[in-house]
mmCIF file with all atom_site columns, C-alpha atoms in Angstrom:
data_model
loop_
_atom_site.group_PDB
_atom_site.id
_atom_site.type_symbol
_atom_site.label_atom_id
_atom_site.label_alt_id
_atom_site.label_comp_id
_atom_site.label_asym_id
_atom_site.label_entity_id
_atom_site.label_seq_id
_atom_site.pdbx_PDB_ins_code
_atom_site.Cartn_x
_atom_site.Cartn_y
_atom_site.Cartn_z
_atom_site.occupancy
_atom_site.B_iso_or_equiv
_atom_site.pdbx_formal_charge
_atom_site.auth_seq_id
_atom_site.auth_comp_id
_atom_site.auth_asym_id
_atom_site.auth_atom_id
_atom_site.pdbx_PDB_model_num
ATOM 1   C CA . UNK A 1 1   ? -48.135 -203.937 8.528  1.00 0.00 ? 1458 UNK A CA 1
ATOM 2   C CA . UNK A 1 2   ? -45.135 -201.935 9.658  1.00 0.00 ? 1459 UNK A CA 1
ATOM 3   C CA . UNK A 1 3   ? -45.355 -198.533 11.268 1.00 0.00 ? 1460 UNK A CA 1
ATOM 4   C CA . UNK A 1 4   ? -44.110 -196.719 8.159  1.00 0.00 ? 1461 UNK A CA 1
ATOM 5   C CA . UNK A 1 5   ? -46.725 -198.325 5.914  1.00 0.00 ? 1462 UNK A CA 1
ATOM 6   C CA . UNK A 1 6   ? -49.460 -197.636 8.445  1.00 0.00 ? 1463 UNK A CA 1
ATOM 7   C CA . UNK A 1 7   ? -48.498 -193.986 8.622  1.00 0.00 ? 1464 UNK A CA 1
ATOM 8   C CA . UNK A 1 8   ? -48.444 -193.706 4.835  1.00 0.00 ? 1465 UNK A CA 1
ATOM 9   C CA . UNK A 1 9   ? -51.830 -195.387 4.470  1.00 0.00 ? 1466 UNK A CA 1
ATOM 10  C CA . UNK A 1 10  ? -53.354 -193.323 7.250  1.00 0.00 ? 1467 UNK A CA 1
ATOM 11  C CA . UNK A 1 11  ? -51.921 -190.097 5.801  1.00 0.00 ? 1468 UNK A CA 1
ATOM 12  C CA . UNK A 1 12  ? -53.489 -190.796 2.403  1.00 0.00 ? 1469 UNK A CA 1
ATOM 13  C CA . UNK A 1 13  ? -56.875 -191.476 4.002  1.00 0.00 ? 1470 UNK A CA 1
ATOM 14  C CA . UNK A 1 14  ? -56.589 -188.328 6.110  1.00 0.00 ? 1471 UNK A CA 1
ATOM 15  C CA . UNK A 1 15  ? -55.812 -186.102 3.130  1.00 0.00 ? 1472 UNK A CA 1
ATOM 16  C CA . UNK A 1 16  ? -58.688 -187.588 1.128  1.00 0.00 ? 1473 UNK A CA 1
ATOM 17  C CA . UNK A 1 17  ? -61.047 -187.037 4.057  1.00 0.00 ? 1474 UNK A CA 1
ATOM 18  C CA . UNK A 1 18  ? -59.903 -183.434 4.493  1.00 0.00 ? 1475 UNK A CA 1
ATOM 19  C CA . UNK A 1 19  ? -60.344 -182.732 0.782  1.00 0.00 ? 1476 UNK A CA 1
ATOM 20  C CA . UNK A 1 20  ? -63.827 -184.244 0.799  1.00 0.00 ? 1477 UNK A CA 1
ATOM 21  C CA . UNK A 1 21  ? -64.802 -182.146 3.827  1.00 0.00 ? 1478 UNK A CA 1
ATOM 22  C CA . UNK A 1 22  ? -63.686 -178.868 2.234  1.00 0.00 ? 1479 UNK A CA 1
ATOM 23  C CA . UNK A 1 23  ? -65.266 -179.740 -1.118 1.00 0.00 ? 1480 UNK A CA 1
ATOM 24  C CA . UNK A 1 24  ? -68.571 -180.550 0.623  1.00 0.00 ? 1481 UNK A CA 1
ATOM 25  C CA . UNK A 1 25  ? -69.059 -176.889 1.518  1.00 0.00 ? 1482 UNK A CA 1
ATOM 26  C CA . UNK A 1 26  ? -69.358 -176.035 -2.211 1.00 0.00 ? 1483 UNK A CA 1
ATOM 27  C CA . UNK A 1 27  ? -71.908 -178.770 -2.869 1.00 0.00 ? 1484 UNK A CA 1
ATOM 28  C CA . UNK A 1 28  ? -75.682 -178.618 -2.096 1.00 0.00 ? 1485 UNK A CA 1
ATOM 29  C CA . UNK A 1 29  ? -76.598 -179.706 1.414  1.00 0.00 ? 1486 UNK A CA 1
ATOM 30  C CA . UNK A 1 30  ? -80.351 -179.476 1.416  1.00 0.00 ? 1487 UNK A CA 1
ATOM 31  C CA . UNK A 1 31  ? -82.853 -178.487 -1.255 1.00 0.00 ? 1488 UNK A CA 1
ATOM 32  C CA . UNK A 1 32  ? -80.097 -177.153 -3.509 1.00 0.00 ? 1489 UNK A CA 1
ATOM 33  C CA . UNK A 1 33  ? -78.598 -174.886 -0.838 1.00 0.00 ? 1490 UNK A CA 1
ATOM 34  C CA . UNK A 1 34  ? -74.816 -175.087 -0.666 1.00 0.00 ? 1491 UNK A CA 1
ATOM 35  C CA . UNK A 1 35  ? -72.770 -175.188 2.503  1.00 0.00 ? 1492 UNK A CA 1
ATOM 36  C CA . UNK A 1 36  ? -71.273 -171.759 1.787  1.00 0.00 ? 1493 UNK A CA 1
ATOM 37  C CA . UNK A 1 37  ? -74.815 -170.335 2.011  1.00 0.00 ? 1494 UNK A CA 1
ATOM 38  C CA . UNK A 1 38  ? -75.555 -171.808 5.459  1.00 0.00 ? 1495 UNK A CA 1
ATOM 39  C CA . UNK A 1 39  ? -74.591 -169.600 8.397  1.00 0.00 ? 1496 UNK A CA 1
ATOM 40  C CA . UNK A 1 40  ? -72.637 -171.009 11.310 1.00 0.00 ? 1497 UNK A CA 1
ATOM 41  C CA . UNK A 1 41  ? -75.023 -169.488 13.825 1.00 0.00 ? 1498 UNK A CA 1
ATOM 42  C CA . UNK A 1 42  ? -77.908 -171.354 12.165 1.00 0.00 ? 1499 UNK A CA 1
ATOM 43  C CA . UNK A 1 43  ? -76.261 -174.601 13.273 1.00 0.00 ? 1500 UNK A CA 1
ATOM 44  C CA . UNK A 1 44  ? -76.689 -173.522 16.921 1.00 0.00 ? 1501 UNK A CA 1
ATOM 45  C CA . UNK A 1 45  ? -79.779 -171.293 16.776 1.00 0.00 ? 1502 UNK A CA 1
ATOM 46  C CA . UNK A 1 46  ? -81.881 -172.855 14.041 1.00 0.00 ? 1503 UNK A CA 1
ATOM 47  C CA . UNK A 1 47  ? -82.050 -172.926 10.245 1.00 0.00 ? 1504 UNK A CA 1
ATOM 48  C CA . UNK A 1 48  ? -83.088 -169.696 8.539  1.00 0.00 ? 1505 UNK A CA 1
ATOM 49  C CA . UNK A 1 49  ? -83.307 -168.519 4.962  1.00 0.00 ? 1506 UNK A CA 1
ATOM 50  C CA . UNK A 1 50  ? -80.624 -165.869 5.431  1.00 0.00 ? 1507 UNK A CA 1
ATOM 51  C CA . UNK A 1 51  ? -77.520 -166.215 3.314  1.00 0.00 ? 1508 UNK A CA 1
ATOM 52  C CA . UNK A 1 52  ? -73.931 -166.184 4.542  1.00 0.00 ? 1509 UNK A CA 1
ATOM 53  C CA . UNK A 1 53  ? -70.471 -165.306 3.314  1.00 0.00 ? 1510 UNK A CA 1
ATOM 54  C CA . UNK A 1 54  ? -67.793 -167.921 2.917  1.00 0.00 ? 1511 UNK A CA 1
ATOM 55  C CA . UNK A 1 55  ? -66.005 -166.925 6.132  1.00 0.00 ? 1512 UNK A CA 1
ATOM 56  C CA . UNK A 1 56  ? -69.196 -167.200 8.214  1.00 0.00 ? 1513 UNK A CA 1
ATOM 57  C CA . UNK A 1 57  ? -70.553 -170.364 6.591  1.00 0.00 ? 1514 UNK A CA 1
ATOM 58  C CA . UNK A 1 58  ? -69.921 -174.078 7.018  1.00 0.00 ? 1515 UNK A CA 1
ATOM 59  C CA . UNK A 1 59  ? -66.761 -173.634 4.951  1.00 0.00 ? 1516 UNK A CA 1
ATOM 60  C CA . UNK A 1 60  ? -64.893 -172.248 7.984  1.00 0.00 ? 1517 UNK A CA 1
ATOM 61  C CA . UNK A 1 61  ? -65.014 -175.365 10.222 1.00 0.00 ? 1518 UNK A CA 1
ATOM 62  C CA . UNK A 1 62  ? -64.192 -177.539 7.204  1.00 0.00 ? 1519 UNK A CA 1
ATOM 63  C CA . UNK A 1 63  ? -61.068 -175.473 6.488  1.00 0.00 ? 1520 UNK A CA 1
ATOM 64  C CA . UNK A 1 64  ? -60.045 -175.631 10.155 1.00 0.00 ? 1521 UNK A CA 1
ATOM 65  C CA . UNK A 1 65  ? -60.420 -179.414 10.065 1.00 0.00 ? 1522 UNK A CA 1
ATOM 66  C CA . UNK A 1 66  ? -58.306 -179.566 6.895  1.00 0.00 ? 1523 UNK A CA 1
ATOM 67  C CA . UNK A 1 67  ? -55.574 -177.498 8.562  1.00 0.00 ? 1524 UNK A CA 1
ATOM 68  C CA . UNK A 1 68  ? -55.554 -179.790 11.592 1.00 0.00 ? 1525 UNK A CA 1
ATOM 69  C CA . UNK A 1 69  ? -55.295 -182.753 9.252  1.00 0.00 ? 1526 UNK A CA 1
ATOM 70  C CA . UNK A 1 70  ? -52.268 -181.374 7.422  1.00 0.00 ? 1527 UNK A CA 1
ATOM 71  C CA . UNK A 1 71  ? -50.479 -180.593 10.696 1.00 0.00 ? 1528 UNK A CA 1
ATOM 72  C CA . UNK A 1 72  ? -51.364 -184.008 12.070 1.00 0.00 ? 1529 UNK A CA 1
ATOM 73  C CA . UNK A 1 73  ? -49.988 -185.754 8.990  1.00 0.00 ? 1530 UNK A CA 1
ATOM 74  C CA . UNK A 1 74  ? -46.739 -183.800 9.130  1.00 0.00 ? 1531 UNK A CA 1
ATOM 75  C CA . UNK A 1 75  ? -46.294 -184.510 12.833 1.00 0.00 ? 1532 UNK A CA 1
ATOM 76  C CA . UNK A 1 76  ? -47.688 -188.040 12.539 1.00 0.00 ? 1533 UNK A CA 1
ATOM 77  C CA . UNK A 1 77  ? -50.159 -187.134 15.288 1.00 0.00 ? 1534 UNK A CA 1
ATOM 78  C CA . UNK A 1 78  ? -53.186 -189.397 15.512 1.00 0.00 ? 1535 UNK A CA 1
ATOM 79  C CA . UNK A 1 79  ? -54.801 -187.010 17.990 1.00 0.00 ? 1536 UNK A CA 1
ATOM 80  C CA . UNK A 1 80  ? -54.886 -184.064 15.579 1.00 0.00 ? 1537 UNK A CA 1
ATOM 81  C CA . UNK A 1 81  ? -56.274 -186.176 12.752 1.00 0.00 ? 1538 UNK A CA 1
ATOM 82  C CA . UNK A 1 82  ? -58.966 -187.607 15.024 1.00 0.00 ? 1539 UNK A CA 1
ATOM 83  C CA . UNK A 1 83  ? -59.802 -184.111 16.275 1.00 0.00 ? 1540 UNK A CA 1
ATOM 84  C CA . UNK A 1 84  ? -60.300 -182.962 12.677 1.00 0.00 ? 1541 UNK A CA 1
ATOM 85  C CA . UNK A 1 85  ? -62.689 -185.836 12.015 1.00 0.00 ? 1542 UNK A CA 1
ATOM 86  C CA . UNK A 1 86  ? -64.679 -185.109 15.157 1.00 0.00 ? 1543 UNK A CA 1
ATOM 87  C CA . UNK A 1 87  ? -64.954 -181.422 14.195 1.00 0.00 ? 1544 UNK A CA 1
ATOM 88  C CA . UNK A 1 88  ? -66.379 -182.259 10.768 1.00 0.00 ? 1545 UNK A CA 1
ATOM 89  C CA . UNK A 1 89  ? -68.868 -184.781 12.121 1.00 0.00 ? 1546 UNK A CA 1
ATOM 90  C CA . UNK A 1 90  ? -70.027 -182.511 14.952 1.00 0.00 ? 1547 UNK A CA 1
ATOM 91  C CA . UNK A 1 91  ? -70.946 -179.646 12.624 1.00 0.00 ? 1548 UNK A CA 1
ATOM 92  C CA . UNK A 1 92  ? -72.532 -182.005 10.106 1.00 0.00 ? 1549 UNK A CA 1
ATOM 93  C CA . UNK A 1 93  ? -74.671 -183.782 12.705 1.00 0.00 ? 1550 UNK A CA 1
ATOM 94  C CA . UNK A 1 94  ? -75.700 -180.503 14.363 1.00 0.00 ? 1551 UNK A CA 1
ATOM 95  C CA . UNK A 1 95  ? -76.791 -179.126 10.995 1.00 0.00 ? 1552 UNK A CA 1
ATOM 96  C CA . UNK A 1 96  ? -78.830 -182.271 10.272 1.00 0.00 ? 1553 UNK A CA 1
ATOM 97  C CA . UNK A 1 97  ? -80.567 -181.938 13.623 1.00 0.00 ? 1554 UNK A CA 1
ATOM 98  C CA . UNK A 1 98  ? -81.428 -178.277 12.985 1.00 0.00 ? 1555 UNK A CA 1
ATOM 99  C CA . UNK A 1 99  ? -82.539 -178.986 9.432  1.00 0.00 ? 1556 UNK A CA 1
ATOM 100 C CA . UNK A 1 100 ? -84.791 -181.814 10.609 1.00 0.00 ? 1557 UNK A CA 1
ATOM 101 C CA . UNK A 1 101 ? -86.361 -179.471 13.173 1.00 0.00 ? 1558 UNK A CA 1
ATOM 102 C CA . UNK A 1 102 ? -86.945 -176.809 10.513 1.00 0.00 ? 1559 UNK A CA 1
ATOM 103 C CA . UNK A 1 103 ? -88.359 -179.057 7.752  1.00 0.00 ? 1560 UNK A CA 1
ATOM 104 C CA . UNK A 1 104 ? -89.963 -181.760 9.872  1.00 0.00 ? 1561 UNK A CA 1
ATOM 105 C CA . UNK A 1 105 ? -88.037 -184.626 8.291  1.00 0.00 ? 1562 UNK A CA 1
ATOM 106 C CA . UNK A 1 106 ? -84.895 -185.417 6.330  1.00 0.00 ? 1563 UNK A CA 1
ATOM 107 C CA . UNK A 1 107 ? -85.031 -187.121 2.953  1.00 0.00 ? 1564 UNK A CA 1
ATOM 108 C CA . UNK A 1 108 ? -82.146 -187.965 0.651  1.00 0.00 ? 1565 UNK A CA 1
ATOM 109 C CA . UNK A 1 109 ? -82.132 -186.769 -2.950 1.00 0.00 ? 1566 UNK A CA 1
ATOM 110 C CA . UNK A 1 110 ? -84.390 -184.293 -4.749 1.00 0.00 ? 1567 UNK A CA 1
ATOM 111 C CA . UNK A 1 111 ? -85.440 -181.480 -2.427 1.00 0.00 ? 1568 UNK A CA 1
ATOM 112 C CA . UNK A 1 112 ? -83.876 -183.270 0.566  1.00 0.00 ? 1569 UNK A CA 1
ATOM 113 C CA . UNK A 1 113 ? -80.296 -183.950 1.548  1.00 0.00 ? 1570 UNK A CA 1
ATOM 114 C CA . UNK A 1 114 ? -77.731 -183.266 -1.143 1.00 0.00 ? 1571 UNK A CA 1
ATOM 115 C CA . UNK A 1 115 ? -74.250 -184.459 -1.941 1.00 0.00 ? 1572 UNK A CA 1
ATOM 116 C CA . UNK A 1 116 ? -72.642 -181.862 0.315  1.00 0.00 ? 1573 UNK A CA 1
ATOM 117 C CA . UNK A 1 117 ? -73.940 -183.469 3.501  1.00 0.00 ? 1574 UNK A CA 1
ATOM 118 C CA . UNK A 1 118 ? -72.884 -186.900 2.244  1.00 0.00 ? 1575 UNK A CA 1
ATOM 119 C CA . UNK A 1 119 ? -69.358 -185.685 1.439  1.00 0.00 ? 1576 UNK A CA 1
ATOM 120 C CA . UNK A 1 120 ? -69.005 -184.068 4.859  1.00 0.00 ? 1577 UNK A CA 1
ATOM 121 C CA . UNK A 1 121 ? -70.151 -187.236 6.626  1.00 0.00 ? 1578 UNK A CA 1
ATOM 122 C CA . UNK A 1 122 ? -67.856 -189.424 4.551  1.00 0.00 ? 1579 UNK A CA 1
ATOM 123 C CA . UNK A 1 123 ? -64.910 -187.043 5.046  1.00 0.00 ? 1580 UNK A CA 1
ATOM 124 C CA . UNK A 1 124 ? -65.314 -187.062 8.827  1.00 0.00 ? 1581 UNK A CA 1
ATOM 125 C CA . UNK A 1 125 ? -65.485 -190.860 8.914  1.00 0.00 ? 1582 UNK A CA 1
ATOM 126 C CA . UNK A 1 126 ? -62.380 -191.120 6.727  1.00 0.00 ? 1583 UNK A CA 1
ATOM 127 C CA . UNK A 1 127 ? -60.494 -188.859 9.114  1.00 0.00 ? 1584 UNK A CA 1
ATOM 128 C CA . UNK A 1 128 ? -61.404 -191.055 12.070 1.00 0.00 ? 1585 UNK A CA 1
ATOM 129 C CA . UNK A 1 129 ? -60.422 -194.163 10.128 1.00 0.00 ? 1586 UNK A CA 1
ATOM 130 C CA . UNK A 1 130 ? -57.105 -192.531 9.203  1.00 0.00 ? 1587 UNK A CA 1
ATOM 131 C CA . UNK A 1 131 ? -56.398 -191.765 12.862 1.00 0.00 ? 1588 UNK A CA 1
ATOM 132 C CA . UNK A 1 132 ? -56.995 -195.418 13.737 1.00 0.00 ? 1589 UNK A CA 1
ATOM 133 C CA . UNK A 1 133 ? -54.805 -196.618 10.872 1.00 0.00 ? 1590 UNK A CA 1
ATOM 134 C CA . UNK A 1 134 ? -51.811 -194.464 11.704 1.00 0.00 ? 1591 UNK A CA 1
ATOM 135 C CA . UNK A 1 135 ? -49.214 -195.838 14.089 1.00 0.00 ? 1592 UNK A CA 1
ATOM 136 C CA . UNK A 1 136 ? -48.168 -192.409 15.297 1.00 0.00 ? 1593 UNK A CA 1
ATOM 137 C CA . UNK A 1 137 ? -44.694 -191.412 16.374 1.00 0.00 ? 1594 UNK A CA 1
ATOM 138 C CA . UNK A 1 138 ? -42.291 -194.008 17.771 1.00 0.00 ? 1595 UNK A CA 1
ATOM 139 C CA . UNK A 1 139 ? -42.182 -193.766 21.562 1.00 0.00 ? 1596 UNK A CA 1
ATOM 140 C CA . UNK A 1 140 ? -38.724 -195.317 21.711 1.00 0.00 ? 1597 UNK A CA 1
ATOM 141 C CA . UNK A 1 141 ? -37.240 -192.709 19.389 1.00 0.00 ? 1598 UNK A CA 1
ATOM 142 C CA . UNK A 1 142 ? -38.947 -189.776 21.118 1.00 0.00 ? 1599 UNK A CA 1
ATOM 143 C CA . UNK A 1 143 ? -37.770 -190.980 24.553 1.00 0.00 ? 1600 UNK A CA 1
ATOM 144 C CA . UNK A 1 144 ? -34.241 -191.398 23.258 1.00 0.00 ? 1601 UNK A CA 1
ATOM 145 C CA . UNK A 1 145 ? -34.249 -187.819 21.944 1.00 0.00 ? 1602 UNK A CA 1
ATOM 146 C CA . UNK A 1 146 ? -35.578 -186.412 25.207 1.00 0.00 ? 1603 UNK A CA 1
ATOM 147 C CA . UNK A 1 147 ? -33.406 -188.483 27.546 1.00 0.00 ? 1604 UNK A CA 1
ATOM 148 C CA . UNK A 1 148 ? -30.176 -188.573 25.555 1.00 0.00 ? 1605 UNK A CA 1
ATOM 149 C CA . UNK A 1 149 ? -27.735 -191.405 26.243 1.00 0.00 ? 1606 UNK A CA 1
ATOM 150 C CA . UNK A 1 150 ? -28.835 -193.904 28.849 1.00 0.00 ? 1607 UNK A CA 1
ATOM 151 C CA . UNK A 1 151 ? -27.046 -196.671 30.641 1.00 0.00 ? 1608 UNK A CA 1
ATOM 152 C CA . UNK A 1 152 ? -27.984 -200.308 31.056 1.00 0.00 ? 1609 UNK A CA 1
ATOM 153 C CA . UNK A 1 153 ? -30.383 -199.524 33.885 1.00 0.00 ? 1610 UNK A CA 1
ATOM 154 C CA . UNK A 1 154 ? -32.149 -196.761 31.991 1.00 0.00 ? 1611 UNK A CA 1
ATOM 155 C CA . UNK A 1 155 ? -30.526 -193.898 33.903 1.00 0.00 ? 1612 UNK A CA 1
ATOM 156 C CA . UNK A 1 156 ? -28.787 -191.183 31.903 1.00 0.00 ? 1613 UNK A CA 1
ATOM 157 C CA . UNK A 1 157 ? -25.017 -191.035 32.000 1.00 0.00 ? 1614 UNK A CA 1
ATOM 158 C CA . UNK A 1 158 ? -23.624 -188.257 34.254 1.00 0.00 ? 1615 UNK A CA 1
ATOM 159 C CA . UNK A 1 159 ? -22.187 -185.277 32.408 1.00 0.00 ? 1616 UNK A CA 1
ATOM 160 C CA . UNK A 1 160 ? -18.466 -185.355 31.834 1.00 0.00 ? 1617 UNK A CA 1
ATOM 161 C CA . UNK A 1 161 ? -16.625 -182.648 33.848 1.00 0.00 ? 1618 UNK A CA 1
ATOM 162 C CA . UNK A 1 162 ? -14.888 -180.954 30.943 1.00 0.00 ? 1619 UNK A CA 1
ATOM 163 C CA . UNK A 1 163 ? -13.024 -177.820 32.030 1.00 0.00 ? 1620 UNK A CA 1
ATOM 164 C CA . UNK A 1 164 ? -13.760 -178.264 35.769 1.00 0.00 ? 1621 UNK A CA 1
ATOM 165 C CA . UNK A 1 165 ? -10.884 -180.538 36.789 1.00 0.00 ? 1622 UNK A CA 1
ATOM 166 C CA . UNK A 1 166 ? -7.905  -179.161 38.744 1.00 0.00 ? 1623 UNK A CA 1
ATOM 167 C CA . UNK A 1 167 ? -5.005  -180.636 40.689 1.00 0.00 ? 1624 UNK A CA 1
ATOM 168 C CA . UNK A 1 168 ? -5.624  -180.434 44.420 1.00 0.00 ? 1625 UNK A CA 1
ATOM 169 C CA . UNK A 1 169 ? -2.314  -181.935 45.598 1.00 0.00 ? 1626 UNK A CA 1
ATOM 170 C CA . UNK A 1 170 ? -1.329  -185.456 46.589 1.00 0.00 ? 1627 UNK A CA 1
ATOM 171 C CA . UNK A 1 171 ? -3.602  -187.690 48.568 1.00 0.00 ? 1628 UNK A CA 1
ATOM 172 C CA . UNK A 1 172 ? -3.259  -188.059 52.311 1.00 0.00 ? 1629 UNK A CA 1
ATOM 173 C CA . UNK A 1 173 ? -0.155  -190.086 53.117 1.00 0.00 ? 1630 UNK A CA 1
ATOM 174 C CA . UNK A 1 174 ? 1.183   -190.095 49.574 1.00 0.00 ? 1631 UNK A CA 1
ATOM 175 C CA . UNK A 1 175 ? 4.780   -189.207 48.816 1.00 0.00 ? 1632 UNK A CA 1
ATOM 176 C CA . UNK A 1 176 ? 5.436   -185.671 47.633 1.00 0.00 ? 1633 UNK A CA 1
ATOM 177 C CA . UNK A 1 177 ? 8.765   -186.518 46.003 1.00 0.00 ? 1634 UNK A CA 1
ATOM 178 C CA . UNK A 1 178 ? 8.695   -185.796 42.314 1.00 0.00 ? 1635 UNK A CA 1
ATOM 179 C CA . UNK A 1 179 ? 10.078  -188.118 39.721 1.00 0.00 ? 1636 UNK A CA 1
ATOM 180 C CA . UNK A 1 180 ? 13.662  -187.232 38.877 1.00 0.00 ? 1637 UNK A CA 1
ATOM 181 C CA . UNK A 1 181 ? 14.566  -185.466 42.119 1.00 0.00 ? 1638 UNK A CA 1
ATOM 182 C CA . UNK A 1 182 ? 17.167  -188.140 42.958 1.00 0.00 ? 1639 UNK A CA 1
ATOM 183 C CA . UNK A 1 183 ? 18.886  -187.989 39.566 1.00 0.00 ? 1640 UNK A CA 1
ATOM 184 C CA . UNK A 1 184 ? 22.225  -186.094 39.752 1.00 0.00 ? 1641 UNK A CA 1
ATOM 185 C CA . UNK A 1 185 ? 22.815  -183.095 37.597 1.00 0.00 ? 1642 UNK A CA 1
ATOM 186 C CA . UNK A 1 186 ? 24.516  -184.177 34.369 1.00 0.00 ? 1643 UNK A CA 1
ATOM 187 C CA . UNK A 1 187 ? 24.894  -180.982 32.466 1.00 0.00 ? 1644 UNK A CA 1
ATOM 188 C CA . UNK A 1 188 ? 26.698  -177.901 33.689 1.00 0.00 ? 1645 UNK A CA 1
ATOM 189 C CA . UNK A 1 189 ? 30.218  -176.792 34.462 1.00 0.00 ? 1646 UNK A CA 1
ATOM 190 C CA . UNK A 1 190 ? 32.624  -179.714 35.181 1.00 0.00 ? 1647 UNK A CA 1
ATOM 191 C CA . UNK A 1 191 ? 34.494  -179.761 38.459 1.00 0.00 ? 1648 UNK A CA 1
ATOM 192 C CA . UNK A 1 192 ? 37.776  -177.779 38.557 1.00 0.00 ? 1649 UNK A CA 1
ATOM 193 C CA . UNK A 1 193 ? 41.047  -179.721 38.592 1.00 0.00 ? 1650 UNK A CA 1
ATOM 194 C CA . UNK A 1 194 ? 43.130  -178.688 41.592 1.00 0.00 ? 1651 UNK A CA 1
ATOM 195 C CA . UNK A 1 195 ? 46.780  -177.821 41.209 1.00 0.00 ? 1652 UNK A CA 1
ATOM 196 C CA . UNK A 1 196 ? 49.578  -179.605 43.076 1.00 0.00 ? 1653 UNK A CA 1
ATOM 197 C CA . UNK A 1 197 ? 50.059  -176.605 45.366 1.00 0.00 ? 1654 UNK A CA 1
ATOM 198 C CA . UNK A 1 198 ? 46.451  -176.759 46.627 1.00 0.00 ? 1655 UNK A CA 1
ATOM 199 C CA . UNK A 1 199 ? 45.807  -178.788 49.787 1.00 0.00 ? 1656 UNK A CA 1
ATOM 200 C CA . UNK A 1 200 ? 44.623  -182.233 48.998 1.00 0.00 ? 1657 UNK A CA 1
ATOM 201 C CA . UNK A 1 201 ? 45.817  -182.085 45.388 1.00 0.00 ? 1658 UNK A CA 1
ATOM 202 C CA . UNK A 1 202 ? 48.513  -184.357 43.987 1.00 0.00 ? 1659 UNK A CA 1
ATOM 203 C CA . UNK A 1 203 ? 48.663  -183.083 40.433 1.00 0.00 ? 1660 UNK A CA 1
ATOM 204 C CA . UNK A 1 204 ? 46.741  -186.012 38.984 1.00 0.00 ? 1661 UNK A CA 1
ATOM 205 C CA . UNK A 1 205 ? 43.309  -184.510 39.226 1.00 0.00 ? 1662 UNK A CA 1
ATOM 206 C CA . UNK A 1 206 ? 40.174  -185.128 41.104 1.00 0.00 ? 1663 UNK A CA 1
ATOM 207 C CA . UNK A 1 207 ? 38.867  -182.722 43.676 1.00 0.00 ? 1664 UNK A CA 1
ATOM 208 C CA . UNK A 1 208 ? 39.856  -183.377 47.254 1.00 0.00 ? 1665 UNK A CA 1
ATOM 209 C CA . UNK A 1 209 ? 42.015  -186.434 46.477 1.00 0.00 ? 1666 UNK A CA 1
ATOM 210 C CA . UNK A 1 210 ? 44.481  -186.962 49.355 1.00 0.00 ? 1667 UNK A CA 1
ATOM 211 C CA . UNK A 1 211 ? 48.164  -187.358 48.561 1.00 0.00 ? 1668 UNK A CA 1
ATOM 212 C CA . UNK A 1 212 ? 49.462  -190.845 48.100 1.00 0.00 ? 1669 UNK A CA 1
ATOM 213 C CA . UNK A 1 213 ? 51.129  -192.262 51.197 1.00 0.00 ? 1670 UNK A CA 1
ATOM 214 C CA . UNK A 1 214 ? 53.722  -194.980 51.483 1.00 0.00 ? 1671 UNK A CA 1
ATOM 215 C CA . UNK A 1 215 ? 55.900  -193.992 48.507 1.00 0.00 ? 1672 UNK A CA 1
ATOM 216 C CA . UNK A 1 216 ? 57.941  -191.208 47.018 1.00 0.00 ? 1673 UNK A CA 1
ATOM 217 C CA . UNK A 1 217 ? 56.191  -187.980 46.104 1.00 0.00 ? 1674 UNK A CA 1
ATOM 218 C CA . UNK A 1 218 ? 54.838  -187.459 42.665 1.00 0.00 ? 1675 UNK A CA 1
ATOM 219 C CA . UNK A 1 219 ? 56.670  -185.262 40.218 1.00 0.00 ? 1676 UNK A CA 1
ATOM 220 C CA . UNK A 1 220 ? 55.263  -183.613 37.165 1.00 0.00 ? 1677 UNK A CA 1
ATOM 221 C CA . UNK A 1 221 ? 56.687  -185.136 33.991 1.00 0.00 ? 1678 UNK A CA 1
ATOM 222 C CA . UNK A 1 222 ? 57.117  -181.664 32.610 1.00 0.00 ? 1679 UNK A CA 1
ATOM 223 C CA . UNK A 1 223 ? 59.658  -180.775 35.288 1.00 0.00 ? 1680 UNK A CA 1
ATOM 224 C CA . UNK A 1 224 ? 62.190  -183.306 34.064 1.00 0.00 ? 1681 UNK A CA 1
ATOM 225 C CA . UNK A 1 225 ? 61.434  -186.249 36.268 1.00 0.00 ? 1682 UNK A CA 1
ATOM 226 C CA . UNK A 1 226 ? 58.303  -187.960 35.346 1.00 0.00 ? 1683 UNK A CA 1
ATOM 227 C CA . UNK A 1 227 ? 56.493  -190.452 37.470 1.00 0.00 ? 1684 UNK A CA 1
ATOM 228 C CA . UNK A 1 228 ? 57.457  -191.294 40.992 1.00 0.00 ? 1685 UNK A CA 1
ATOM 229 C CA . UNK A 1 229 ? 61.001  -191.117 42.361 1.00 0.00 ? 1686 UNK A CA 1
ATOM 230 C CA . UNK A 1 230 ? 62.728  -194.490 42.661 1.00 0.00 ? 1687 UNK A CA 1
#
């Protein structure tokens, strides 16, 4: 039986046991006396003929057990369901002991034990059976939620340093030259073309170009010559 089916089956048994325990307080326990008429202090001090209100009778521990059962079913807690069953059985057994001391013996039916005591006993046993039937919460899932992501060795991954990183400069011995520092400037003002009168200029263009040697001087075509002299 899978864990889901076990939890469903155990939850149904637990709710039935809690309902039987609460309903037992309205049924006769002994000699026609209902559980709502039996005082809680009589369970510890001895049975008397004094009546009780609903909040000070056996109805109170049965309601507390029912509340524990509901919380245990919602949380899938076997411990809470088992605790509810133990609470019901403890008060039922203590009452039987006190009633046997007061009347001398316990007999079922007629003037003896009624259906209320039987329902309380059966409800407590059902709660214990429900706690044994439930699989409880998955330990793997609860550990995963508490531990978060984990690596192959079971250790959690270190937190990622978002927002804390900063550039601290190049490593020791690394070059500090930036990419593109050796690329010449492409854009900008082009170099000025020197005139023939400027030193180092021959009228053709090009900054700092020395005059041509070994031939006649250059004449500007606009001055009537054009080209070199023959």
